[in-house]
Amino acid sequence: MNLKRSDFPDGFLFGAATSSYQIEGHAFGGAGRTHWDDFAATPGNVVRAEDGARACDHFHRMDEDLDLLKAGNFDVYRFSTSWARVLPEGRGAVNAAGLDFYDRLVDGLLARGIKPAATLYHWELPSPLADLGGWRNRDIAGWFADFTEVLMRRIGDRVWSVAPINEPWCVGWLSHFMGLHAPGLRDIRATARAMHHVLLAHGRAIQVMRGLGMTNLGAVCNFEWSAPADDSPEAARVAELYDGIYNRWFISALFKGAYPDTVLEGLGPHMPDGWQDDFATIGEKLDWFGLNYYTRKLIGPAPAPWPALQEVEGPLPKTQVGWEIYPEGLYQFLARTRAEYTGDLPLYVTENGMANADAIVGGAVRDDARIDYLNAHLAQVRRAIAEGVPVKGYYCWSLMDNYEWSLGYDKRFGLVHVDFDTLQRTPKASYHALARALSR
Ligand code: FCB
């Protein structure tokens, strides 16, 4: 790394992130079935129909993984909690082993001097709730509030921070409009409802946690820089629409109490009754805001119904998943978020990283491309800080290779290599480089 801890302000936090379904092994410990199990079992949805039944077997290897965080000199660990592990039916009976697992995780982090940063929902909806319409059903806000209460009554006294929902765009648009994540719908009415209910559920969870006296509560959204594919007015218009759908819908609701007009032109007719009355709940005061950032997209018009746009392949170097590497976008989003939405609120980069075709050669993994990616993006974080943007921390995605959703197990985002046959962990060159950069 060409940066070190002392290049950042005192108290700046460095972390690594994971999520429950992607690492734990959902077959273990009494977790209930989730819509990701159902999605993966349906041919054509996931590469080789892989699922999270075993994943990294973090369920049985938690201590080893927490030791990796400690030895990597990380200050904070962003993990998520599986709704179906805690409440196998989504509501009602509690799985004691599930609560015990997260209790041990939090205590294991604290014992190692690492701050626990929890995300309540990173996409594995309990199947019985999907049966009831999942994110299309307004009642999900209440179900989610109840789950929040059950879990936080157990670990809420010791977690350092909490965000209710990871990446509402993925919960809404990617899963209900594009059909690329569970439940795999391609339906505009379902999309409009999911894009609203996910925010309502966020707000209800914040209310529950405030009621329990909790602090340091935030939200995490994902951002993709949207650039016109050419210099035509049509491309400019659809790039702005893409920006509205992807980048502005959720953050406008959270911080301005409104949805972007350009997006309502398409979704408005499909919104659930009374949506205008929910912004007081959606906009509950937050203590921080998190941005997940990976790439940009070139957007051009498409001969199709609204939104009548398409992604166009760009010229920049790409990662293993075909995403262009565009570090400037991270700076642009940090600056814009502060200027237009969050003001003095502390910001965190809650995910950033790259997939790389990593392999163990002679016992080592030389992922120099990842070191370059991290250097370039951290430089953009420093640029934002130098201009007064209150960025307080940065989390790498991900601590270890894991289940990359519909792309299965061979897209490797980890700082630590995982052999998915033996489950052996091998820290990559990027892990060692970061550990050195972060040593005190
Ligand atoms: C983010 C997700 C995370 C992982 C990375 C690559 O959108 O939050 O689970 O899939 O992308």
Short mmCIF file of C-alpha atoms and ligand atoms in Angstrom, two decimals:
data_model
loop_
_atom_site.label_atom_id
_atom_site.label_comp_id
_atom_site.label_asym_id
_atom_site.label_seq_id
_atom_site.Cartn_x
_atom_site.Cartn_y
_atom_site.Cartn_z
CA MET A 1 0.00 0.00 0.00
CA ASN A 2 1.27 3.50 -0.66
CA LEU A 3 -0.78 4.88 2.25
CA LYS A 4 -0.66 4.30 5.96
CA ARG A 5 -2.87 4.92 8.94
CA SER A 6 -1.16 8.18 9.81
CA ASP A 7 -2.14 9.64 6.41
CA PHE A 8 -5.71 9.79 7.74
CA PRO A 9 -7.16 11.92 10.54
CA ASP A 10 -6.86 10.66 14.12
CA GLY A 11 -9.65 8.29 14.91
CA PHE A 12 -10.32 7.37 11.27
CA LEU A 13 -11.51 3.74 11.31
CA PHE A 14 -10.48 0.95 8.98
CA GLY A 15 -12.66 -2.08 8.68
CA ALA A 16 -13.57 -5.14 6.68
CA ALA A 17 -17.09 -6.19 5.75
CA THR A 18 -18.96 -9.45 5.14
CA SER A 19 -22.56 -10.58 5.18
CA SER A 20 -24.35 -13.47 6.82
CA TYR A 21 -25.64 -15.49 3.86
CA GLN A 22 -22.40 -15.01 1.96
CA ILE A 23 -20.16 -16.53 4.65
CA GLU A 24 -21.95 -18.29 7.50
CA GLY A 25 -23.27 -21.53 6.06
CA HIS A 26 -27.01 -21.26 6.21
CA ALA A 27 -27.55 -24.99 6.64
CA PHE A 28 -26.00 -24.83 10.12
CA GLY A 29 -27.39 -23.82 13.49
CA GLY A 30 -31.12 -24.03 12.89
CA ALA A 31 -31.54 -21.14 10.43
CA GLY A 32 -34.78 -21.11 8.46
CA ARG A 33 -35.10 -21.24 4.71
CA THR A 34 -34.63 -17.98 2.83
CA HIS A 35 -35.66 -16.66 -0.56
CA TRP A 36 -32.01 -16.95 -1.64
CA ASP A 37 -32.22 -20.72 -1.14
CA ASP A 38 -35.33 -20.76 -3.31
CA PHE A 39 -33.84 -18.44 -5.95
CA ALA A 40 -30.63 -20.48 -6.17
CA ALA A 41 -32.61 -23.74 -6.49
CA THR A 42 -34.34 -22.41 -9.60
CA PRO A 43 -32.33 -23.17 -12.76
CA GLY A 44 -30.76 -20.21 -14.54
CA ASN A 45 -30.61 -17.82 -11.60
CA VAL A 46 -27.20 -18.56 -10.10
CA VAL A 47 -24.02 -19.84 -11.72
CA ARG A 48 -23.94 -23.64 -11.19
CA ALA A 49 -27.04 -23.16 -8.97
CA GLU A 50 -24.71 -22.56 -6.01
CA ASP A 51 -26.23 -21.44 -2.72
CA GLY A 52 -25.15 -20.39 0.77
CA ALA A 53 -25.76 -23.71 2.52
CA ARG A 54 -22.09 -24.07 3.47
CA ALA A 55 -20.46 -20.89 2.13
CA CYS A 56 -17.27 -20.22 4.14
CA ASP A 57 -18.55 -22.22 7.12
CA HIS A 58 -17.99 -19.13 9.21
CA PHE A 59 -20.61 -20.57 11.56
CA HIS A 60 -18.03 -23.11 12.77
CA ARG A 61 -14.89 -21.06 12.08
CA MET A 62 -15.83 -17.76 13.65
CA ASP A 63 -12.86 -17.60 15.99
CA GLU A 64 -10.36 -18.19 13.20
CA ASP A 65 -12.02 -15.45 11.14
CA LEU A 66 -12.06 -12.98 14.02
CA ASP A 67 -8.38 -13.70 14.59
CA LEU A 68 -7.77 -12.73 10.95
CA LEU A 69 -9.49 -9.39 11.58
CA LYS A 70 -7.35 -8.83 14.64
CA ALA A 71 -4.08 -9.77 12.93
CA GLY A 72 -5.06 -7.55 10.00
CA ASN A 73 -5.10 -4.55 12.39
CA PHE A 74 -8.70 -3.66 11.60
CA ASP A 75 -10.56 -1.36 13.98
CA VAL A 76 -14.10 -2.34 13.06
CA TYR A 77 -15.93 -5.27 11.48
CA ARG A 78 -19.11 -4.82 9.46
CA PHE A 79 -21.14 -8.03 9.56
CA SER A 80 -24.81 -8.75 9.00
CA THR A 81 -27.34 -10.78 10.92
CA SER A 82 -29.63 -13.28 9.25
CA TRP A 83 -33.31 -12.74 9.95
CA ALA A 84 -33.99 -16.44 9.28
CA ARG A 85 -31.24 -17.54 11.68
CA VAL A 86 -32.89 -15.57 14.48
CA LEU A 87 -36.53 -16.17 13.47
CA PRO A 88 -36.65 -19.25 11.20
CA GLU A 89 -40.25 -18.49 10.17
CA GLY A 90 -39.56 -14.76 9.93
CA ARG A 91 -41.96 -14.15 12.83
CA GLY A 92 -42.81 -15.87 16.08
CA ALA A 93 -40.55 -18.59 17.45
CA VAL A 94 -36.96 -17.59 18.15
CA ASN A 95 -34.02 -19.87 17.31
CA ALA A 96 -31.99 -19.64 20.51
CA ALA A 97 -28.89 -20.97 18.74
CA GLY A 98 -29.15 -18.08 16.28
CA LEU A 99 -29.21 -15.42 18.97
CA ASP A 100 -26.37 -17.20 20.78
CA PHE A 101 -24.31 -17.13 17.58
CA TYR A 102 -24.56 -13.35 17.18
CA ASP A 103 -23.99 -12.87 20.88
CA ARG A 104 -20.72 -14.84 20.62
CA LEU A 105 -19.75 -12.90 17.51
CA VAL A 106 -20.18 -9.54 19.24
CA ASP A 107 -18.33 -10.68 22.35
CA GLY A 108 -15.58 -12.23 20.21
CA LEU A 109 -15.04 -8.90 18.48
CA LEU A 110 -15.03 -6.91 21.70
CA ALA A 111 -12.58 -9.35 23.28
CA ARG A 112 -10.22 -8.62 20.38
CA GLY A 113 -10.67 -4.86 20.63
CA ILE A 114 -12.68 -4.63 17.38
CA LYS A 115 -15.85 -2.55 17.08
CA PRO A 116 -18.94 -4.54 16.00
CA ALA A 117 -20.82 -2.76 13.16
CA ALA A 118 -24.05 -4.66 12.53
CA THR A 119 -26.32 -4.64 9.50
CA LEU A 120 -29.72 -6.15 10.25
CA TYR A 121 -30.63 -7.23 6.73
CA HIS A 122 -28.27 -8.16 3.92
CA TRP A 123 -30.81 -9.84 1.68
CA GLU A 124 -31.76 -13.30 2.97
CA LEU A 125 -35.48 -12.88 3.55
CA PRO A 126 -37.12 -15.80 5.39
CA SER A 127 -39.11 -17.82 2.80
CA PRO A 128 -42.36 -17.76 4.82
CA LEU A 129 -42.32 -13.95 4.53
CA ALA A 130 -41.61 -14.17 0.81
CA ASP A 131 -44.74 -16.34 0.63
CA LEU A 132 -46.68 -13.38 2.02
CA GLY A 133 -45.34 -11.07 -0.67
CA GLY A 134 -42.03 -10.16 0.93
CA TRP A 135 -41.01 -6.58 0.19
CA ARG A 136 -44.21 -6.04 -1.80
CA ASN A 137 -46.27 -6.29 1.37
CA ARG A 138 -46.44 -3.18 3.54
CA ASP A 139 -46.63 -5.40 6.63
CA ILE A 140 -42.96 -6.19 6.16
CA ALA A 141 -42.14 -2.95 7.97
CA GLY A 142 -43.77 -4.35 11.11
CA TRP A 143 -42.23 -7.79 10.73
CA PHE A 144 -38.82 -6.18 10.34
CA ALA A 145 -39.37 -3.95 13.37
CA ASP A 146 -40.20 -7.05 15.42
CA PHE A 147 -37.07 -8.86 14.22
CA THR A 148 -35.03 -5.76 15.08
CA GLU A 149 -36.40 -5.75 18.59
CA VAL A 150 -35.77 -9.46 19.22
CA LEU A 151 -32.17 -9.22 18.04
CA MET A 152 -31.28 -5.88 19.58
CA ARG A 153 -32.68 -6.80 22.97
CA ARG A 154 -29.90 -9.40 22.91
CA ILE A 155 -26.91 -7.63 21.29
CA GLY A 156 -27.99 -3.95 21.18
CA ASP A 157 -26.12 -3.15 24.39
CA ARG A 158 -22.76 -4.07 22.82
CA VAL A 159 -22.83 -3.30 19.10
CA TRP A 160 -20.92 -0.16 18.11
CA SER A 161 -23.12 0.82 15.17
CA VAL A 162 -26.17 -0.49 13.36
CA ALA A 163 -27.64 0.01 9.89
CA PRO A 164 -31.00 -1.64 9.28
CA ILE A 165 -30.68 -2.52 5.59
CA ASN A 166 -27.80 -3.06 3.20
CA GLU A 167 -28.23 -1.40 -0.21
CA PRO A 168 -31.95 -0.74 -0.64
CA TRP A 169 -31.42 -0.39 -4.42
CA CYS A 170 -30.52 -4.08 -4.55
CA VAL A 171 -33.50 -5.02 -2.39
CA GLY A 172 -35.81 -2.99 -4.63
CA TRP A 173 -34.63 -2.51 -8.20
CA LEU A 174 -32.10 -5.29 -8.72
CA SER A 175 -34.39 -7.93 -7.20
CA HIS A 176 -37.84 -6.81 -8.40
CA PHE A 177 -37.19 -4.95 -11.68
CA MET A 178 -34.06 -6.55 -13.11
CA GLY A 179 -34.78 -9.94 -11.57
CA LEU A 180 -31.10 -10.60 -10.90
CA HIS A 181 -31.38 -11.20 -7.17
CA ALA A 182 -33.99 -13.02 -5.09
CA PRO A 183 -36.94 -13.08 -5.49
CA GLY A 184 -36.05 -12.63 -9.18
CA LEU A 185 -39.07 -10.61 -10.24
CA ARG A 186 -39.28 -8.37 -13.31
CA ASP A 187 -42.35 -6.39 -12.40
CA ILE A 188 -42.69 -2.61 -12.17
CA ARG A 189 -45.51 -2.65 -9.64
CA ALA A 190 -43.58 -5.00 -7.34
CA THR A 191 -40.55 -2.72 -7.79
CA ALA A 192 -42.35 0.46 -6.77
CA ARG A 193 -43.68 -1.21 -3.66
CA ALA A 194 -40.35 -2.79 -2.69
CA MET A 195 -38.50 0.51 -3.26
CA HIS A 196 -40.87 2.20 -0.80
CA HIS A 197 -41.39 -0.54 1.78
CA VAL A 198 -37.67 -1.09 2.19
CA LEU A 199 -37.39 2.53 3.34
CA LEU A 200 -40.40 2.25 5.60
CA ALA A 201 -38.88 -0.86 7.19
CA HIS A 202 -35.62 1.04 7.67
CA GLY A 203 -37.45 3.83 9.49
CA ARG A 204 -39.40 1.46 11.72
CA ALA A 205 -36.21 -0.35 12.71
CA ILE A 206 -34.57 2.96 13.63
CA GLN A 207 -37.60 3.81 15.81
CA VAL A 208 -37.37 0.46 17.58
CA MET A 209 -33.67 0.89 18.28
CA ARG A 210 -34.13 4.48 19.53
CA GLY A 211 -36.82 3.07 21.82
CA LEU A 212 -34.22 0.68 23.21
CA GLY A 213 -31.93 3.66 23.87
CA MET A 214 -29.44 2.79 21.13
CA THR A 215 -27.11 5.28 19.45
CA ASN A 216 -24.81 5.37 16.40
CA LEU A 217 -27.54 4.27 14.00
CA GLY A 218 -27.18 4.83 10.25
CA ALA A 219 -28.08 3.73 6.76
CA VAL A 220 -26.05 2.14 3.96
CA CYS A 221 -26.80 2.77 0.28
CA ASN A 222 -24.90 1.77 -2.82
CA PHE A 223 -23.83 4.20 -5.53
CA GLU A 224 -22.72 3.83 -9.15
CA TRP A 225 -21.46 6.87 -10.98
CA SER A 226 -23.75 7.34 -13.99
CA ALA A 227 -22.19 8.83 -17.13
CA PRO A 228 -23.85 9.39 -20.52
CA ALA A 229 -22.67 6.87 -23.12
CA ASP A 230 -22.22 9.67 -25.70
CA ASP A 231 -22.78 13.42 -25.94
CA SER A 232 -26.37 13.26 -27.22
CA PRO A 233 -29.14 14.92 -25.19
CA GLU A 234 -30.92 11.53 -25.03
CA ALA A 235 -27.92 9.92 -23.35
CA ALA A 236 -27.64 12.83 -20.91
CA ARG A 237 -31.31 12.47 -20.02
CA VAL A 238 -31.25 8.72 -19.37
CA ALA A 239 -27.95 8.93 -17.48
CA GLU A 240 -29.66 11.38 -15.16
CA LEU A 241 -32.64 9.07 -14.83
CA TYR A 242 -30.33 6.16 -13.96
CA ASP A 243 -28.71 8.41 -11.37
CA GLY A 244 -32.17 9.11 -9.97
CA ILE A 245 -33.19 5.47 -9.75
CA TYR A 246 -29.89 4.17 -8.44
CA ASN A 247 -28.28 6.96 -6.47
CA ARG A 248 -30.91 9.52 -5.50
CA TRP A 249 -34.18 7.70 -4.77
CA PHE A 250 -33.20 6.33 -1.34
CA ILE A 251 -30.99 9.14 -0.10
CA SER A 252 -33.58 11.75 -1.15
CA ALA A 253 -36.20 9.92 0.87
CA LEU A 254 -33.90 9.60 3.90
CA PHE A 255 -32.64 13.18 3.94
CA LYS A 256 -35.12 15.31 1.97
CA GLY A 257 -38.44 13.56 2.54
CA ALA A 258 -39.17 13.24 -1.19
CA TYR A 259 -38.54 11.02 -4.19
CA PRO A 260 -36.95 12.38 -7.40
CA ASP A 261 -39.60 13.55 -9.90
CA THR A 262 -37.89 11.86 -12.84
CA VAL A 263 -38.23 8.48 -11.15
CA LEU A 264 -41.80 9.09 -10.01
CA GLU A 265 -42.71 9.62 -13.68
CA GLY A 266 -42.25 5.87 -14.08
CA LEU A 267 -42.95 4.45 -10.62
CA GLY A 268 -45.64 6.90 -9.47
CA PRO A 269 -48.62 4.98 -10.91
CA HIS A 270 -47.44 1.80 -9.19
CA MET A 271 -46.78 3.15 -5.72
CA PRO A 272 -48.73 1.81 -2.72
CA ASP A 273 -51.55 3.96 -1.36
CA GLY A 274 -50.53 6.63 1.10
CA TRP A 275 -46.81 6.52 0.37
CA GLN A 276 -46.61 10.31 0.72
CA ASP A 277 -47.44 9.99 4.42
CA ASP A 278 -44.49 7.77 5.31
CA PHE A 279 -41.61 10.22 5.07
CA ALA A 280 -41.66 11.15 8.75
CA THR A 281 -40.86 7.50 9.56
CA ILE A 282 -38.43 7.06 6.68
CA GLY A 283 -36.58 10.22 7.65
CA GLU A 284 -35.95 9.35 11.31
CA LYS A 285 -32.78 11.13 12.34
CA LEU A 286 -29.57 9.21 11.70
CA ASP A 287 -26.13 9.42 13.30
CA TRP A 288 -24.13 8.54 10.18
CA PHE A 289 -24.49 7.56 6.56
CA GLY A 290 -22.61 4.81 4.70
CA LEU A 291 -21.76 4.64 1.00
CA ASN A 292 -20.92 1.42 -0.83
CA TYR A 293 -19.02 2.15 -4.02
CA TYR A 294 -17.46 -0.06 -6.70
CA THR A 295 -17.82 1.31 -10.22
CA ARG A 296 -19.47 3.57 -12.75
CA LYS A 297 -21.87 2.82 -15.62
CA LEU A 298 -22.18 4.33 -19.09
CA ILE A 299 -25.86 4.77 -19.86
CA GLY A 300 -27.59 5.25 -23.18
CA PRO A 301 -31.19 5.21 -24.45
CA ALA A 302 -32.99 1.95 -25.28
CA PRO A 303 -36.06 1.32 -27.43
CA ALA A 304 -38.19 0.03 -24.55
CA PRO A 305 -40.84 1.22 -22.09
CA TRP A 306 -39.78 3.45 -19.19
CA PRO A 307 -37.02 3.81 -18.07
CA ALA A 308 -35.92 3.19 -21.68
CA LEU A 309 -32.21 3.02 -20.87
CA GLN A 310 -29.40 0.53 -21.12
CA GLU A 311 -25.86 0.02 -19.91
CA VAL A 312 -23.19 0.43 -22.57
CA GLU A 313 -19.77 -1.18 -22.23
CA GLY A 314 -17.12 1.33 -21.15
CA PRO A 315 -13.41 1.62 -22.05
CA LEU A 316 -11.79 1.57 -18.57
CA PRO A 317 -9.89 -1.39 -17.09
CA LYS A 318 -12.31 -3.90 -15.54
CA THR A 319 -12.35 -6.25 -12.57
CA GLN A 320 -13.17 -9.99 -12.61
CA VAL A 321 -16.89 -9.19 -12.62
CA GLY A 322 -16.52 -6.77 -15.56
CA TRP A 323 -16.93 -3.60 -13.51
CA GLU A 324 -14.93 -0.58 -14.72
CA ILE A 325 -12.40 0.78 -12.23
CA TYR A 326 -13.28 4.43 -11.68
CA PRO A 327 -11.88 5.71 -8.35
CA GLU A 328 -12.91 9.35 -9.00
CA GLY A 329 -16.53 8.30 -8.58
CA LEU A 330 -15.92 7.63 -4.90
CA TYR A 331 -14.70 11.17 -4.35
CA GLN A 332 -17.58 12.58 -6.40
CA PHE A 333 -20.18 10.73 -4.34
CA LEU A 334 -18.61 11.65 -1.00
CA ALA A 335 -18.51 15.33 -2.00
CA ARG A 336 -22.01 15.34 -3.50
CA THR A 337 -23.56 13.49 -0.58
CA ARG A 338 -22.19 16.04 1.86
CA ALA A 339 -23.08 19.03 -0.33
CA GLU A 340 -26.61 17.98 -1.30
CA TYR A 341 -27.86 15.62 1.40
CA THR A 342 -26.00 15.04 4.64
CA GLY A 343 -24.06 18.22 5.55
CA ASP A 344 -22.02 17.61 8.69
CA LEU A 345 -23.26 14.06 9.27
CA PRO A 346 -20.35 11.58 9.55
CA LEU A 347 -19.89 9.55 6.38
CA TYR A 348 -18.35 6.10 6.05
CA VAL A 349 -17.30 4.16 2.99
CA THR A 350 -19.06 0.98 4.10
CA GLU A 351 -17.98 -1.17 1.11
CA ASN A 352 -15.28 -0.85 -1.53
CA GLY A 353 -13.16 -3.50 -3.18
CA MET A 354 -12.73 -5.63 -6.27
CA ALA A 355 -13.15 -9.14 -7.59
CA ASN A 356 -9.97 -10.67 -8.95
CA ALA A 357 -9.17 -14.13 -10.35
CA ASP A 358 -6.93 -14.93 -7.39
CA ALA A 359 -5.10 -18.22 -7.07
CA ILE A 360 -2.66 -19.70 -4.59
CA VAL A 361 0.75 -20.06 -6.17
CA GLY A 362 3.53 -21.48 -4.05
CA GLY A 363 1.46 -20.87 -0.92
CA ALA A 364 0.85 -17.17 -1.65
CA VAL A 365 -1.77 -15.08 -3.44
CA ARG A 366 -0.33 -12.15 -5.39
CA ASP A 367 -3.34 -9.87 -5.83
CA ASP A 368 -1.41 -6.76 -6.84
CA ALA A 369 -4.41 -5.49 -8.80
CA ARG A 370 -6.39 -5.31 -5.56
CA ILE A 371 -3.62 -3.38 -3.81
CA ASP A 372 -3.70 -0.87 -6.68
CA TYR A 373 -7.50 -0.64 -6.47
CA LEU A 374 -7.42 0.02 -2.73
CA ASN A 375 -4.63 2.59 -3.08
CA ALA A 376 -6.51 4.45 -5.80
CA HIS A 377 -9.81 4.53 -3.90
CA LEU A 378 -8.25 5.45 -0.57
CA ALA A 379 -6.51 8.33 -2.34
CA GLN A 380 -9.96 9.60 -3.37
CA VAL A 381 -11.14 9.30 0.23
CA ARG A 382 -8.19 11.44 1.31
CA ARG A 383 -9.05 13.97 -1.40
CA ALA A 384 -12.57 14.28 0.00
CA ILE A 385 -11.28 14.61 3.57
CA ALA A 386 -8.83 17.31 2.48
CA GLU A 387 -11.81 19.27 1.17
CA GLY A 388 -13.61 19.00 4.46
CA VAL A 389 -15.95 16.09 3.75
CA PRO A 390 -16.48 14.39 7.13
CA VAL A 391 -15.45 10.85 6.14
CA LYS A 392 -14.80 8.90 9.34
CA GLY A 393 -13.96 5.41 8.14
CA TYR A 394 -13.47 2.95 5.30
CA TYR A 395 -14.41 -0.74 5.06
CA CYS A 396 -13.01 -3.16 2.50
CA TRP A 397 -15.35 -5.57 0.82
CA SER A 398 -14.59 -8.24 1.76
CA LEU A 399 -12.67 -9.87 4.59
CA MET A 400 -12.69 -13.14 2.65
CA ASP A 401 -13.80 -14.71 -0.62
CA ASN A 402 -17.44 -15.70 -0.34
CA TYR A 403 -20.74 -16.42 -2.07
CA GLU A 404 -21.06 -13.66 -4.64
CA TRP A 405 -24.83 -14.06 -5.06
CA SER A 406 -25.91 -14.94 -8.59
CA LEU A 407 -22.25 -15.23 -9.63
CA GLY A 408 -21.59 -18.06 -7.17
CA TYR A 409 -18.22 -18.82 -5.61
CA ASP A 410 -15.61 -18.06 -8.23
CA LYS A 411 -15.74 -14.27 -8.17
CA ARG A 412 -13.23 -13.49 -5.45
CA PHE A 413 -13.62 -10.23 -3.50
CA GLY A 414 -11.67 -11.26 -0.39
CA LEU A 415 -8.53 -9.97 1.28
CA VAL A 416 -8.28 -13.58 2.42
CA HIS A 417 -8.47 -16.43 -0.09
CA VAL A 418 -10.90 -19.25 0.70
CA ASP A 419 -10.51 -22.71 -0.84
CA PHE A 420 -14.15 -23.76 -1.18
CA ASP A 421 -13.24 -27.46 -1.04
CA THR A 422 -11.09 -27.48 2.07
CA LEU A 423 -12.35 -24.12 3.45
CA GLN A 424 -8.77 -23.20 4.19
CA ARG A 425 -8.14 -19.47 4.59
CA THR A 426 -5.00 -17.96 3.02
CA PRO A 427 -4.37 -14.24 3.51
CA LYS A 428 -3.60 -12.58 0.17
CA ALA A 429 -0.86 -10.02 -0.51
CA SER A 430 -3.49 -7.27 -0.13
CA TYR A 431 -4.30 -8.46 3.39
CA HIS A 432 -0.63 -8.39 4.39
CA ALA A 433 -0.13 -4.98 2.77
CA LEU A 434 -3.11 -3.52 4.59
CA ALA A 435 -2.06 -5.06 7.89
CA ARG A 436 1.30 -3.31 7.55
CA ALA A 437 -0.29 -0.01 6.54
CA LEU A 438 -2.66 -0.15 9.51
CA SER A 439 -0.16 -1.20 12.17
CA ARG A 440 0.25 1.30 14.98
C1 FCB B 1 -22.41 -5.32 -2.82
C2 FCB B 1 -23.01 -6.23 -1.77
C3 FCB B 1 -22.09 -7.32 -1.29
C4 FCB B 1 -21.22 -7.86 -2.39
C5 FCB B 1 -20.55 -6.74 -3.14
C6 FCB B 1 -19.62 -7.19 -4.22
O1 FCB B 1 -23.41 -4.80 -3.60
O2 FCB B 1 -23.43 -5.50 -0.65
O3 FCB B 1 -22.87 -8.30 -0.68
O4 FCB B 1 -21.98 -8.65 -3.21
O5 FCB B 1 -21.52 -5.90 -3.70
#
